[in-house]
Tab-separated table of C-alpha atoms in Angstrom:
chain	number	residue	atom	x	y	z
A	9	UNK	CA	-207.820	-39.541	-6.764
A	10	UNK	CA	-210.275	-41.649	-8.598
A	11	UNK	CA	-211.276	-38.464	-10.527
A	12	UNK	CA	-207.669	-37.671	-11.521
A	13	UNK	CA	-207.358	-40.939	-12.962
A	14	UNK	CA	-210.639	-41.067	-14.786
A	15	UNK	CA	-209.697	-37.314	-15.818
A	16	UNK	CA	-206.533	-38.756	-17.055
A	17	UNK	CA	-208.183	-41.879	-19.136
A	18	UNK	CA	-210.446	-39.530	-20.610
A	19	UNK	CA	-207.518	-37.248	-21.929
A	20	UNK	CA	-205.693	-40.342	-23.263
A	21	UNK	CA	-208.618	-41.538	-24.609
A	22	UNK	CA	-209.191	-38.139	-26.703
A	23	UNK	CA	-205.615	-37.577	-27.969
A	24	UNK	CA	-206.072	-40.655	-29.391
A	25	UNK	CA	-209.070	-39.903	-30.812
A	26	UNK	CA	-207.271	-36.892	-31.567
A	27	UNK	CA	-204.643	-37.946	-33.324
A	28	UNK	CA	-206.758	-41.509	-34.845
A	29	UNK	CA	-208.516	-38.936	-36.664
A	30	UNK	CA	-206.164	-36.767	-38.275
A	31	UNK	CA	-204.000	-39.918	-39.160
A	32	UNK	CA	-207.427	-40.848	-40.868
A	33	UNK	CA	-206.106	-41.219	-45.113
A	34	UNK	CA	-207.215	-37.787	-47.085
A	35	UNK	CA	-209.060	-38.869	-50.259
A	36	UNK	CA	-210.052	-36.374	-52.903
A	37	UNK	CA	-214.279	-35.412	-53.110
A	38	UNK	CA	-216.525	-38.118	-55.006
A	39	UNK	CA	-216.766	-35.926	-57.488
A	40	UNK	CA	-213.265	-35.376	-58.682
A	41	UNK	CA	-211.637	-37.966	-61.321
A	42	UNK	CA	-215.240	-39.644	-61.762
A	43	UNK	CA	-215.738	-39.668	-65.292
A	44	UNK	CA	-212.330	-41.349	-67.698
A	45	UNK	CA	-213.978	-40.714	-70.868
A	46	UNK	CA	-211.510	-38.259	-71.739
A	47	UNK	CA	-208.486	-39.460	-71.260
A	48	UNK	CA	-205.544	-39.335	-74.179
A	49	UNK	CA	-203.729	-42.662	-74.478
A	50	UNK	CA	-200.732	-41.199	-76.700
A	51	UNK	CA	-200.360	-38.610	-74.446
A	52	UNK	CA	-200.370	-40.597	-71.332
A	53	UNK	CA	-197.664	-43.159	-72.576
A	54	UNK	CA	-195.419	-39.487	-72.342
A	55	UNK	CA	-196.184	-39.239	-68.927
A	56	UNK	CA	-195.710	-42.616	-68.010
A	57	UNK	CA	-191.933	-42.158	-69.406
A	58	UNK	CA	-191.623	-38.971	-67.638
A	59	UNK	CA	-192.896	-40.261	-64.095
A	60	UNK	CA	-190.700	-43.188	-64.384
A	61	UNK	CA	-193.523	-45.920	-63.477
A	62	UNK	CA	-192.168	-48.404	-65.182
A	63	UNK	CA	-188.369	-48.122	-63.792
A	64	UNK	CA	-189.743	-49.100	-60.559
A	65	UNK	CA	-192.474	-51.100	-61.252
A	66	UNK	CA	-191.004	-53.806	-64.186
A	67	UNK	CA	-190.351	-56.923	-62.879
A	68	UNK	CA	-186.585	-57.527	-61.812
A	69	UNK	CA	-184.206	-58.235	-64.666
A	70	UNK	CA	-187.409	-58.388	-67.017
A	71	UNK	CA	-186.388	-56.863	-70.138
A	72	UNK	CA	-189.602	-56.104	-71.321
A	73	UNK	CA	-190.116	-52.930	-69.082
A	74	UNK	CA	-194.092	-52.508	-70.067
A	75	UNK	CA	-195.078	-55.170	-67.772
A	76	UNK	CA	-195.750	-54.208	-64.567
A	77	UNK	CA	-195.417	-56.935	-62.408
A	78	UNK	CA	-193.363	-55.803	-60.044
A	79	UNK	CA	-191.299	-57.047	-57.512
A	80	UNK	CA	-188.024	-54.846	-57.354
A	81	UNK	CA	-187.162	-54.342	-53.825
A	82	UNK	CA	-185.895	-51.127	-52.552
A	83	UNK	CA	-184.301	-51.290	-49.135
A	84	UNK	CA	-184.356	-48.450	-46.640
A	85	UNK	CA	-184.065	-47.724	-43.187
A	86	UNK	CA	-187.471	-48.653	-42.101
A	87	UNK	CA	-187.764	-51.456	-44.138
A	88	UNK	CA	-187.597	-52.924	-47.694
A	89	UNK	CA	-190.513	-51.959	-49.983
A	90	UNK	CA	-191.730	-54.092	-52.689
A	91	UNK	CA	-193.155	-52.827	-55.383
A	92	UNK	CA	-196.048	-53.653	-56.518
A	93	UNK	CA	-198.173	-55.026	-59.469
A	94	UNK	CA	-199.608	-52.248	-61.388
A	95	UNK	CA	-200.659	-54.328	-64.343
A	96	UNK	CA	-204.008	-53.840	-65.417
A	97	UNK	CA	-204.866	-57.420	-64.047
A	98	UNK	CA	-208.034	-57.394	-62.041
A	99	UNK	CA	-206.905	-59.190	-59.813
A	100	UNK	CA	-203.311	-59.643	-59.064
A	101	UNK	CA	-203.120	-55.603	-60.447
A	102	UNK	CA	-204.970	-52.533	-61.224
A	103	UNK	CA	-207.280	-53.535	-63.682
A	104	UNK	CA	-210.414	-53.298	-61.253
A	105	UNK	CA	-209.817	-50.175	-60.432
A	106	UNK	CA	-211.731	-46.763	-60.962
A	107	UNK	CA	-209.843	-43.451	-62.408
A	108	UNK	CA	-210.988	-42.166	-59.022
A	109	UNK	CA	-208.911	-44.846	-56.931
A	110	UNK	CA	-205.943	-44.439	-59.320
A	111	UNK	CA	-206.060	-40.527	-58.843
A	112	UNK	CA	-206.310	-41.390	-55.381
A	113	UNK	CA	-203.629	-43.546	-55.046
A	114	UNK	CA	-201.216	-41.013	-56.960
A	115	UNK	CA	-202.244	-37.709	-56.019
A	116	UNK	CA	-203.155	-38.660	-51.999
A	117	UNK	CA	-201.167	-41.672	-51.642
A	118	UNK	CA	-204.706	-43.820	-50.610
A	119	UNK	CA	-205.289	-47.254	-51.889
A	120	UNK	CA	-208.957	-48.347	-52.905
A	121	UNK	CA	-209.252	-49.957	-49.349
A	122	UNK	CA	-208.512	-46.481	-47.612
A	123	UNK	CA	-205.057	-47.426	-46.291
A	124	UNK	CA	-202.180	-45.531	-46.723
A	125	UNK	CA	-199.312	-45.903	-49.406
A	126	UNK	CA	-195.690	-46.042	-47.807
A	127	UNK	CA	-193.944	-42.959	-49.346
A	128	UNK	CA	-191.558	-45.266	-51.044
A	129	UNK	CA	-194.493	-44.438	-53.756
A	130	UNK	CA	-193.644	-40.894	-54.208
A	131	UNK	CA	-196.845	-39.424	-54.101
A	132	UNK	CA	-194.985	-36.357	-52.155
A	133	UNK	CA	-194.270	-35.628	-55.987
A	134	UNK	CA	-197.053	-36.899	-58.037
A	135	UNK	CA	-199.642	-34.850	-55.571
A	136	UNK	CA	-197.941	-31.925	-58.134
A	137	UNK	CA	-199.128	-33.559	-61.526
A	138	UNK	CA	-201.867	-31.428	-63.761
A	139	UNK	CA	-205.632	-33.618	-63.489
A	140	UNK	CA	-205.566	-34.233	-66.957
A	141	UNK	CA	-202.300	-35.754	-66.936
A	142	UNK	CA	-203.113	-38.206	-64.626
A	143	UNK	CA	-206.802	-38.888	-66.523
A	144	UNK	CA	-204.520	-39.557	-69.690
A	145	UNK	CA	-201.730	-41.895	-67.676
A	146	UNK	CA	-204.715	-43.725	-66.445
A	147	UNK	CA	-206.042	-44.479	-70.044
A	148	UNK	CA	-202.362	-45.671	-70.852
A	149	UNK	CA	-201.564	-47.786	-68.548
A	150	UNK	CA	-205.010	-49.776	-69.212
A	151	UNK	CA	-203.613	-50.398	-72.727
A	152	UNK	CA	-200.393	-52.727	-71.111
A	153	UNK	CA	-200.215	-56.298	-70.733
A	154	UNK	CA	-201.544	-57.604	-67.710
A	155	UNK	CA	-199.073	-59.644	-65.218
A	156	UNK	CA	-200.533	-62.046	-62.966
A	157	UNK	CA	-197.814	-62.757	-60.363
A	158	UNK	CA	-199.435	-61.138	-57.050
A	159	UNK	CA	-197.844	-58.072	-55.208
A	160	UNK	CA	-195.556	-59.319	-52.156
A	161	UNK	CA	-195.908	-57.530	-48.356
A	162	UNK	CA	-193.547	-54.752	-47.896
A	163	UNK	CA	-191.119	-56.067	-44.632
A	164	UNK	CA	-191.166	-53.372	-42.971
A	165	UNK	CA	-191.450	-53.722	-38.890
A	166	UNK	CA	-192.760	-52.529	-35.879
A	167	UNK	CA	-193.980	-49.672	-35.820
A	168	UNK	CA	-193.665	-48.355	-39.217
A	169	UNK	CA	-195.600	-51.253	-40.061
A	170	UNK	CA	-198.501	-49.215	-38.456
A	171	UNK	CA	-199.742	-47.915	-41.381
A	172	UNK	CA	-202.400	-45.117	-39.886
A	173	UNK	CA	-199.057	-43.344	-38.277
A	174	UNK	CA	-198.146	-42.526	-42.441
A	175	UNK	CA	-201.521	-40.119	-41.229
A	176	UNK	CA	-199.417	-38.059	-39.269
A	177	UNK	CA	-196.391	-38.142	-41.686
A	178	UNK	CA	-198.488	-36.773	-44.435
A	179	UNK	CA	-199.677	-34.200	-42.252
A	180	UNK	CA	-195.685	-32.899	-42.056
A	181	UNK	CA	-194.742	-33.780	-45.377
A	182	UNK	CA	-197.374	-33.985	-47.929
A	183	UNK	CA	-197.536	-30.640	-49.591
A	184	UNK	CA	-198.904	-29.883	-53.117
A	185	UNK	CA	-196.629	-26.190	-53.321
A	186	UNK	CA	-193.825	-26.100	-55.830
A	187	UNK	CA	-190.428	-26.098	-53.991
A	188	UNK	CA	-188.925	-23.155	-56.495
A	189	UNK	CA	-190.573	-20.337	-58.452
A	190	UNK	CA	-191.134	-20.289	-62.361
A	191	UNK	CA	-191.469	-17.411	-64.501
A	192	UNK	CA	-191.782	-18.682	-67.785
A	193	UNK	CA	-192.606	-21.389	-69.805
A	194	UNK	CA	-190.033	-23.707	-70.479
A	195	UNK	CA	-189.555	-22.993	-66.988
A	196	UNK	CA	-192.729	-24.191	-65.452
A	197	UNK	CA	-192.356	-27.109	-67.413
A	198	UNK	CA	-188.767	-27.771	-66.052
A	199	UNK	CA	-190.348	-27.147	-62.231
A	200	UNK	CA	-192.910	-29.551	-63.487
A	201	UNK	CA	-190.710	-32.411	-64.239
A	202	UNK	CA	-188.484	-32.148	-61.643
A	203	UNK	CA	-190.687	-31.677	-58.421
A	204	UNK	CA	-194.073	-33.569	-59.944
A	205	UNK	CA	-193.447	-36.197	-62.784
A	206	UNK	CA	-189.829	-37.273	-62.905
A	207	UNK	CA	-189.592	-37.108	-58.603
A	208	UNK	CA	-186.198	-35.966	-58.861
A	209	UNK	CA	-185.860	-35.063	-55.353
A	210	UNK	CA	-186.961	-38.000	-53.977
A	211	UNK	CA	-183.248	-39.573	-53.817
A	212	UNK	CA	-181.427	-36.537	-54.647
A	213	UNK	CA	-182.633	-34.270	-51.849
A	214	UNK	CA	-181.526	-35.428	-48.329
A	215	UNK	CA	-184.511	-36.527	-45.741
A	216	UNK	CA	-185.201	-36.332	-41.966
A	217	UNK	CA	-185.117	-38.417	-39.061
A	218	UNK	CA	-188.659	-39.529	-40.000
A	219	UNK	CA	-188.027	-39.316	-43.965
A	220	UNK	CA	-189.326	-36.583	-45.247
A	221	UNK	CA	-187.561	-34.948	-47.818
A	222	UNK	CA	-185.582	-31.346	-46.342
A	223	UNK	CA	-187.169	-28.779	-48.428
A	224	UNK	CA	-184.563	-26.579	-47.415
A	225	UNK	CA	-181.668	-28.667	-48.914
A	226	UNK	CA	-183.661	-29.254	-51.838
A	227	UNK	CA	-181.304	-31.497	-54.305
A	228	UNK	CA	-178.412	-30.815	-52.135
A	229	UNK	CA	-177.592	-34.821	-52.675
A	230	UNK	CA	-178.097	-37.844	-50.163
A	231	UNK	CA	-177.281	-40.738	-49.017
A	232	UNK	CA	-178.409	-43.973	-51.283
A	233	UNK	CA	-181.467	-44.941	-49.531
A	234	UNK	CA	-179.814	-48.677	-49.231
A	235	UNK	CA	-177.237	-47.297	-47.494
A	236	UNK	CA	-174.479	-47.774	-50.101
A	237	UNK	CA	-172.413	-44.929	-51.565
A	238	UNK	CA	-174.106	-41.920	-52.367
A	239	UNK	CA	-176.327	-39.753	-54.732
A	240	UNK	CA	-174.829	-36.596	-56.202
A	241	UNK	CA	-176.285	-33.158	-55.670
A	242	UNK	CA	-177.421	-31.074	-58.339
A	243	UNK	CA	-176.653	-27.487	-56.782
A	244	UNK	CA	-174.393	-25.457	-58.807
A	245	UNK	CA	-172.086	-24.967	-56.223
A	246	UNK	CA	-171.789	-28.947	-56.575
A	247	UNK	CA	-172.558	-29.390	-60.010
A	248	UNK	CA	-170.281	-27.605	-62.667
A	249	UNK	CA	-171.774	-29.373	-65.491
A	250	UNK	CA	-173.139	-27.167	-68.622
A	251	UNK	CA	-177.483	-27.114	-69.276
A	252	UNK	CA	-175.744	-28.772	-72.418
A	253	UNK	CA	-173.973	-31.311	-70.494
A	254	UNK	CA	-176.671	-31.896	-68.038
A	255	UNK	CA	-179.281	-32.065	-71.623
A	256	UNK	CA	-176.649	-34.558	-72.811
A	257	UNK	CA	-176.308	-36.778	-69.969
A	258	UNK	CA	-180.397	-37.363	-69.972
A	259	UNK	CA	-180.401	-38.267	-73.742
A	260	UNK	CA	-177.157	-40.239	-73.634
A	261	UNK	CA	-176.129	-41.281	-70.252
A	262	UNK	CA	-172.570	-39.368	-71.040
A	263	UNK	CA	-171.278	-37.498	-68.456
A	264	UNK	CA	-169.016	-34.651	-69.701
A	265	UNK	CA	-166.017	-37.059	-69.581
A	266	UNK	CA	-167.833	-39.409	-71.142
A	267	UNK	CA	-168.396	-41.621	-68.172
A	268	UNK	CA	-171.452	-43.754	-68.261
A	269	UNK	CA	-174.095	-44.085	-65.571
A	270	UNK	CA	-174.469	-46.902	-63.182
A	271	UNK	CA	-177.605	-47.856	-60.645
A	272	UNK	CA	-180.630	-46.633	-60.878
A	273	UNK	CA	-179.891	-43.477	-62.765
A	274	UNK	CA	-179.367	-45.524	-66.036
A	275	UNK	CA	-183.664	-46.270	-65.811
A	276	UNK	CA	-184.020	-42.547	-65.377
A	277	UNK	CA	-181.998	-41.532	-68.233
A	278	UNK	CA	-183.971	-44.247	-70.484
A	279	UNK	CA	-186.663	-42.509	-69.638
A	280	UNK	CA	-185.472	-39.228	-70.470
A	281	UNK	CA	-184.040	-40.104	-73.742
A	282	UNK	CA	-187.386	-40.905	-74.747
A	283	UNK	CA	-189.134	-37.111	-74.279
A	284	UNK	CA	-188.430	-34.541	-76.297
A	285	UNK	CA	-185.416	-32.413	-76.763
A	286	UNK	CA	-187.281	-29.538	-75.268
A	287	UNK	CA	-188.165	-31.261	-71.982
A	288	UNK	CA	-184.765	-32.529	-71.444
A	289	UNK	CA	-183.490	-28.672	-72.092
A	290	UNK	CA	-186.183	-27.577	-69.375
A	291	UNK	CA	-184.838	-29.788	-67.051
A	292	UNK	CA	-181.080	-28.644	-67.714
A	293	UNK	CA	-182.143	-24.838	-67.215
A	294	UNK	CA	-183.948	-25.776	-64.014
A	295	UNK	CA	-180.946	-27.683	-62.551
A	296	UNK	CA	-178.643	-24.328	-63.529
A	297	UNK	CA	-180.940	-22.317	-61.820
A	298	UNK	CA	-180.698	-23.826	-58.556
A	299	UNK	CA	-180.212	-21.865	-56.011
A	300	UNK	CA	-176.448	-23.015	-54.316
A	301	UNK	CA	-177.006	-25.140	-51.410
A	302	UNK	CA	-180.273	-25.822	-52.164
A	303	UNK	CA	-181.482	-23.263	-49.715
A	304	UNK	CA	-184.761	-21.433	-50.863
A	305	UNK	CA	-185.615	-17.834	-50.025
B	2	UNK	CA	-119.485	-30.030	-58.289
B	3	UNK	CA	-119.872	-31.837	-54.499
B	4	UNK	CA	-122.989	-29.560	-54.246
B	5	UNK	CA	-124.063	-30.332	-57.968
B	6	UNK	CA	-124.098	-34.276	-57.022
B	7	UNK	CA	-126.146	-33.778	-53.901
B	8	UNK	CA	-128.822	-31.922	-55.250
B	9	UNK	CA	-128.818	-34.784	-57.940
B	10	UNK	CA	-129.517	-37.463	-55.327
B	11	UNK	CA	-131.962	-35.495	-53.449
B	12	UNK	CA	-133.300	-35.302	-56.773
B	13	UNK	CA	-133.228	-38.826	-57.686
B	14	UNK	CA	-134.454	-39.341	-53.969
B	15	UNK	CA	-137.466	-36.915	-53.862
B	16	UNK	CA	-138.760	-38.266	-57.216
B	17	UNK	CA	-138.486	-42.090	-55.641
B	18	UNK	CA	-140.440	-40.884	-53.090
B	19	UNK	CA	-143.008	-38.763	-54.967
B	20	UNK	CA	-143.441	-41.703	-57.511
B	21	UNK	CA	-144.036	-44.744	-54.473
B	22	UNK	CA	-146.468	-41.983	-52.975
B	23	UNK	CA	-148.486	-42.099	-56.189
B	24	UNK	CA	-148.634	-45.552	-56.001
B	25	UNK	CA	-149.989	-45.386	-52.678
B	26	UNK	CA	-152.811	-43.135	-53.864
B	27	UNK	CA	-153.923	-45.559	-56.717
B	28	UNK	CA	-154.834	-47.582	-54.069
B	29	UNK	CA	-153.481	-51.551	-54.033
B	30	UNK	CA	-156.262	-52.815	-56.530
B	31	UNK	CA	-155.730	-56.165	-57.816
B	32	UNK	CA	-154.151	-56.076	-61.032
B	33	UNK	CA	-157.278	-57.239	-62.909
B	34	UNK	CA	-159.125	-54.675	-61.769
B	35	UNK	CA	-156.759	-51.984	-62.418
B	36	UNK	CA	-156.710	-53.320	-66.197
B	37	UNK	CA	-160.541	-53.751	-66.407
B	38	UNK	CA	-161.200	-49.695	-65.387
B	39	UNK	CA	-158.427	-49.183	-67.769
B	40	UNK	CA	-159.904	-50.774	-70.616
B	41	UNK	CA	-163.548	-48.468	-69.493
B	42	UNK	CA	-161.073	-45.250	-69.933
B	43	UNK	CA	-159.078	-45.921	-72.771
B	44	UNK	CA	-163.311	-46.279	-73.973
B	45	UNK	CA	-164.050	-42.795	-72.631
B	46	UNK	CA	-161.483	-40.708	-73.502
B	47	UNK	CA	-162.122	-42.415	-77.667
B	48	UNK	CA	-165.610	-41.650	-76.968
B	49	UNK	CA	-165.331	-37.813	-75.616
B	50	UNK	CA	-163.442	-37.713	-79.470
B	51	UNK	CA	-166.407	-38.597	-81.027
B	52	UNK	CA	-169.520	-37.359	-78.876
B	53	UNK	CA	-167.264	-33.812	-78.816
B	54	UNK	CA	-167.617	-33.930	-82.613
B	55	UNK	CA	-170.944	-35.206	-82.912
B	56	UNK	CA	-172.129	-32.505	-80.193
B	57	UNK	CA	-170.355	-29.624	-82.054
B	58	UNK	CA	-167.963	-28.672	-79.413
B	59	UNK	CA	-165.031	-29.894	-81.467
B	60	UNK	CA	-164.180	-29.815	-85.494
B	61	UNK	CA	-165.039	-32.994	-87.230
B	62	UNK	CA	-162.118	-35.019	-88.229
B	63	UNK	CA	-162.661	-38.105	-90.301
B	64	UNK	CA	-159.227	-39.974	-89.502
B	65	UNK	CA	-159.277	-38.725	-86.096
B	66	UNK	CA	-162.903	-40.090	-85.560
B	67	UNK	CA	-162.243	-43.231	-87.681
B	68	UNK	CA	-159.014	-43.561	-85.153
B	69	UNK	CA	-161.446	-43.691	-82.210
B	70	UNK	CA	-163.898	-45.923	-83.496
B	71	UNK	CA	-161.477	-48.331	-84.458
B	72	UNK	CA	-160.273	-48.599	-80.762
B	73	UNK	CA	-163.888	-48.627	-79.523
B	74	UNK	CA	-163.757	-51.781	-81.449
B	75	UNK	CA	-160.445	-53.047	-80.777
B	76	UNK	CA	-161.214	-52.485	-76.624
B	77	UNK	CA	-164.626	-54.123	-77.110
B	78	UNK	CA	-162.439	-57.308	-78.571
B	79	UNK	CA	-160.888	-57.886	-74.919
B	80	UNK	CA	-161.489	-61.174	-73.465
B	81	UNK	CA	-163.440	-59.924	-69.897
B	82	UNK	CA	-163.415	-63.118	-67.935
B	83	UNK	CA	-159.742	-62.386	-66.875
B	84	UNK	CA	-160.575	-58.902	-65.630
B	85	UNK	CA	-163.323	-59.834	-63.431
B	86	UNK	CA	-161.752	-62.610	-61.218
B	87	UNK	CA	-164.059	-63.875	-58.116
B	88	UNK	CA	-163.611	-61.787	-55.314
B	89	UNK	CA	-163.109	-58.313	-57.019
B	90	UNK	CA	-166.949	-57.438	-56.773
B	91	UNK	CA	-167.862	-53.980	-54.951
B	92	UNK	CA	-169.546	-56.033	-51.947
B	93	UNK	CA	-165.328	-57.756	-51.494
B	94	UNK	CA	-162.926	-54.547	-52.232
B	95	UNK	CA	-163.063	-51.004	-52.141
B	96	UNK	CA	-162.397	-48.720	-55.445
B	97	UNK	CA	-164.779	-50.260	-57.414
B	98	UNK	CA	-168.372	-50.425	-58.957
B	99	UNK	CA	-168.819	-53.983	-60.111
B	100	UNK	CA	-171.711	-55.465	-58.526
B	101	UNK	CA	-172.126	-59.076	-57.515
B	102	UNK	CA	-174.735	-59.174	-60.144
B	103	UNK	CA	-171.768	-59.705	-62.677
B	104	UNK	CA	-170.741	-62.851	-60.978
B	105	UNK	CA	-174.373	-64.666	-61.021
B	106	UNK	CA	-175.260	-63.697	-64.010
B	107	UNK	CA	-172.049	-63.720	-65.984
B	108	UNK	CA	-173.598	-65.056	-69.189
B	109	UNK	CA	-176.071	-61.952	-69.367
B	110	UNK	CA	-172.651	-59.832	-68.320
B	111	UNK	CA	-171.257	-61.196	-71.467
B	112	UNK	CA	-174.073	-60.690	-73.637
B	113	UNK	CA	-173.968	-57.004	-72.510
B	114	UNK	CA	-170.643	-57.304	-73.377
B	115	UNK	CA	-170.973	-58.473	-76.544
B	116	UNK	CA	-173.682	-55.175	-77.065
B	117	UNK	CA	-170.868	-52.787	-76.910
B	118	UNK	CA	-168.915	-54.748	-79.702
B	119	UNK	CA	-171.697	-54.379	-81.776
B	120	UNK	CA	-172.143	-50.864	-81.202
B	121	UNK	CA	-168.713	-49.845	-81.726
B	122	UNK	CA	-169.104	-51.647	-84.979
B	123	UNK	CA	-171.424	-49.626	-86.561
B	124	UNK	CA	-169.869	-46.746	-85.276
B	125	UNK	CA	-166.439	-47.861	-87.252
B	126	UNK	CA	-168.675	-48.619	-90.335
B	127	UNK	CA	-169.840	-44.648	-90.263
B	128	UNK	CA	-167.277	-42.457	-88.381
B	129	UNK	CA	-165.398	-41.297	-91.417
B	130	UNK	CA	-168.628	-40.516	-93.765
B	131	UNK	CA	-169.695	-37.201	-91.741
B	132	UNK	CA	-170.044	-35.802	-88.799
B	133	UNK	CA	-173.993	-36.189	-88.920
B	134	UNK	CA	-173.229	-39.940	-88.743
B	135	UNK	CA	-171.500	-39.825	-85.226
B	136	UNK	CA	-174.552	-38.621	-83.126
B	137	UNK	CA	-177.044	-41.151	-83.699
B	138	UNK	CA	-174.222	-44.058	-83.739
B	139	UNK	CA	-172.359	-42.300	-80.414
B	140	UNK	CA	-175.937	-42.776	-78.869
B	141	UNK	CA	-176.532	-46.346	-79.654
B	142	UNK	CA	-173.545	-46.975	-78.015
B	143	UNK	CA	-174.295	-45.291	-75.205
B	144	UNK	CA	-177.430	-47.439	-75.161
B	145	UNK	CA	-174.814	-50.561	-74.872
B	146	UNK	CA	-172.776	-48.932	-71.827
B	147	UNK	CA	-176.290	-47.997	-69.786
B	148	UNK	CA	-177.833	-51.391	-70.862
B	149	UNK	CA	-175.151	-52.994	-68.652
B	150	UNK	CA	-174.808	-50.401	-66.114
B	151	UNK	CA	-178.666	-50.678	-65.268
B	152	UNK	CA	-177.969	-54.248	-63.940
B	153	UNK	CA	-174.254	-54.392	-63.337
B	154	UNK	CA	-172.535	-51.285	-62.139
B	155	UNK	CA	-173.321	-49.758	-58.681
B	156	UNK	CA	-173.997	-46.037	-58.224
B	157	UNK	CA	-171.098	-44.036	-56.717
């Protein structure tokens, strides 16, 4: 009996240990993002509009959308997330950071500390973005104005407030692989804005039980993470819209009856109408060539 | 000529009913509210004018598009406080978008407000001089309706 039990203990004891170390946070080798010498300012402020960083990181009803205070709170079903300061104060921000942590941090979803990012942070998307892109944003966003007001806690309860179980959430859901296949340029590019930079899918694909996104409804639409009224899908067997109209609606917030956007879709748009004419065409062509239903092959 | 007046009061009768059934549909919005999403079509449908002229899809016509602007203008004139009452945000009624933000933060509302006027303005000052006027102007505007959205209209 007494050996069943201490058999027992010792199994407990090593799925935990199990399952403590494959929750353990991923971080890229030493070696990788180590040097920022070569980073591109001008071209990083590009990528910074196309990933949207400041749409979710300005400080509520600040007009001046550069400073990146944060603050905005985005409520979901295991919590509300606050987002946080990613000035380049030392502090209160980023500013003591190395390109390393920052590639980290994007790319893995790891702070500095070794803790793991909720994936209100859509890292499941940014893990997608080119190295040098993320060298360049890095050199950009050291160029804004630093904000000292200190990042709030995320209220977020028991037990997703057990941050080592995002371990074993990554292990389901973080996945560098493109969702669809490109076969030329304009394209890849398209693929590229949607599933890395511009984390389309991230509110308009529909999630699990646990939250990751359904790969297999990919853009399909979904509820509004705050749980009111909806976000559209972008399948064209929901979506009738022109690559004109859809080019159109980035640039000007016009749908094709000339209905205006509302919620969060007018920061994307802002965004969009700040890229070129080509990248906003990429993105049309990619939405067209959707497969219906989302479902991939 | 028995049968002739029957089928006109089934007539008469069937049209009653079909017209209170439309009423039904629209939904019993308060009356301000049904005047304020009024005002953001009669904006819309002047707009698809000009954006379908400044995007190509339709001929440009100088009165037509100097017709349009002028009622951007006129609607942007409209006195909102009546049309957004207390109570007619989307957290009190269904059937619309307006979020509470409106309500504690009316002077920014109005400011926004106040945006589209100006907008529409320079639109009227350079609809009739060529259709390469309309897409640059049809875009600042545009700027005016998404600068008040972002804080003030709820997604769908």
């Amino acid at each position: 009996m007494r050996g069943l039990l201490g058999f027992l203990v010792l199994l407990a004891a090593l799925a935990g240990g199990a399952v403590w170390m494959i929750s353990a946070p991923d971080r890229l080798p030493a070696g990788e993002f180590a040097d920022d010498a070569g980073g591109d300012p001008v071209h990083g402020e590009t990528v910074f509009t196309a990933a949207g960083c400041a749409s979710c990181h300005h400080a509520p009803e600040s007009e001046d959308k550069l400073v990146l205070a944060g603050g905005q709170r985005f409520a979901s079903d295991f919590g509300t997330f606050i987002a946080p300061n990613i000035s380049p104060h030392p502090q209160a921000g980023i500013g003591a950071w190395s390109l390393h942590d920052f590639a980290n941090a994007l790319l893995r979803g790891v702070s500095p500390e070794g803790r793991h990012y909720y994936p209100a942070f859509p890292y499941t998307s940014y893990i997608r973005m080119a190295p040098q892109d993320v060298v360049d944003l890095w050199s950009y966003i050291r160029t804004l104005p630093e904000a000292e007001s200190p990042s709030q806690p995320h209220e977020v309860g028991f037990p997703f407030n057990l941050r080592r179980g995002l371990g074993l959430w990554k292990q389901l859901y973080l996945d560098p692989a493109w969702i669809t296949a490109a076969e030329t340029d304009e394209a890849r590019r398209g693929r590229y804005l949607v599933e890395a930079l511009a984390h389309c899918g991230e509110c308009h694909t529909p999630r699990d039980r646990f939250g990751g996104l359904q790969r297999d409804t990919w853009l399909t639409g979904a509820p509004a993470p705050d749980g009111k009224g909806s976000i559209p899908a972008l399948t064209p067997d929901k979506l009738s819209w022109s690559a004109e109209d859809i080019a159109y609606y980035l640039e000007t917030g016009f749908t094709p009856d000339y209905d205006s956007a509302g919620g969060h879709m007018v920061e994307v748009i802002d965004n969009f109408a700040q890229l070129p004419a080509e990248d906003r065409a990429a993105v049309a062509a990619y939405v067209k060539a959707l497969p219906e239903g989302g479902i991939m092959d | 000529m028995k049968i002739t007046r029957m089928t006109a009061t089934s007539l008469t009768l069937v049209a009653a009913l079909a017209a209170s059934g439309t009423a039904a549909l629209a939904q019993d919005l308060p009356g301000p509210v049904k005047a304020r999403q009024g005002q953001f079509n009669i904006l819309a449908i002047n707009l698809g004018i000009l954006g379908d002229m400044a995007r190509g899809k339709a001929d440009y016509d100088a009165e037509a598009a100097q017709a349009a602007a002028d009622t951007l203008v006129a609607v942007s004139m409209i006195n909102q406080a009546p049309l957004f009452p207390e109570g007619t945000s989307e957290m009190d009624i269904d059937g619309t978008r307006a979020k509470a933000e409106i309500w504690d933060g009316w002077e920014s509302f109005g400011e926004k407000w106040s945006g589209l006027g100006a907008a529409a303005g320079e639109l009227q000052q350079v609809a009739a001089t060529g259709q390469e006027a309309l897409g640059p102007a049809v875009g600042q505007l545009g700027g005016a309706c998404k600068a008040c959205h972002d804080d003030f209209r709820a997604p769908e």
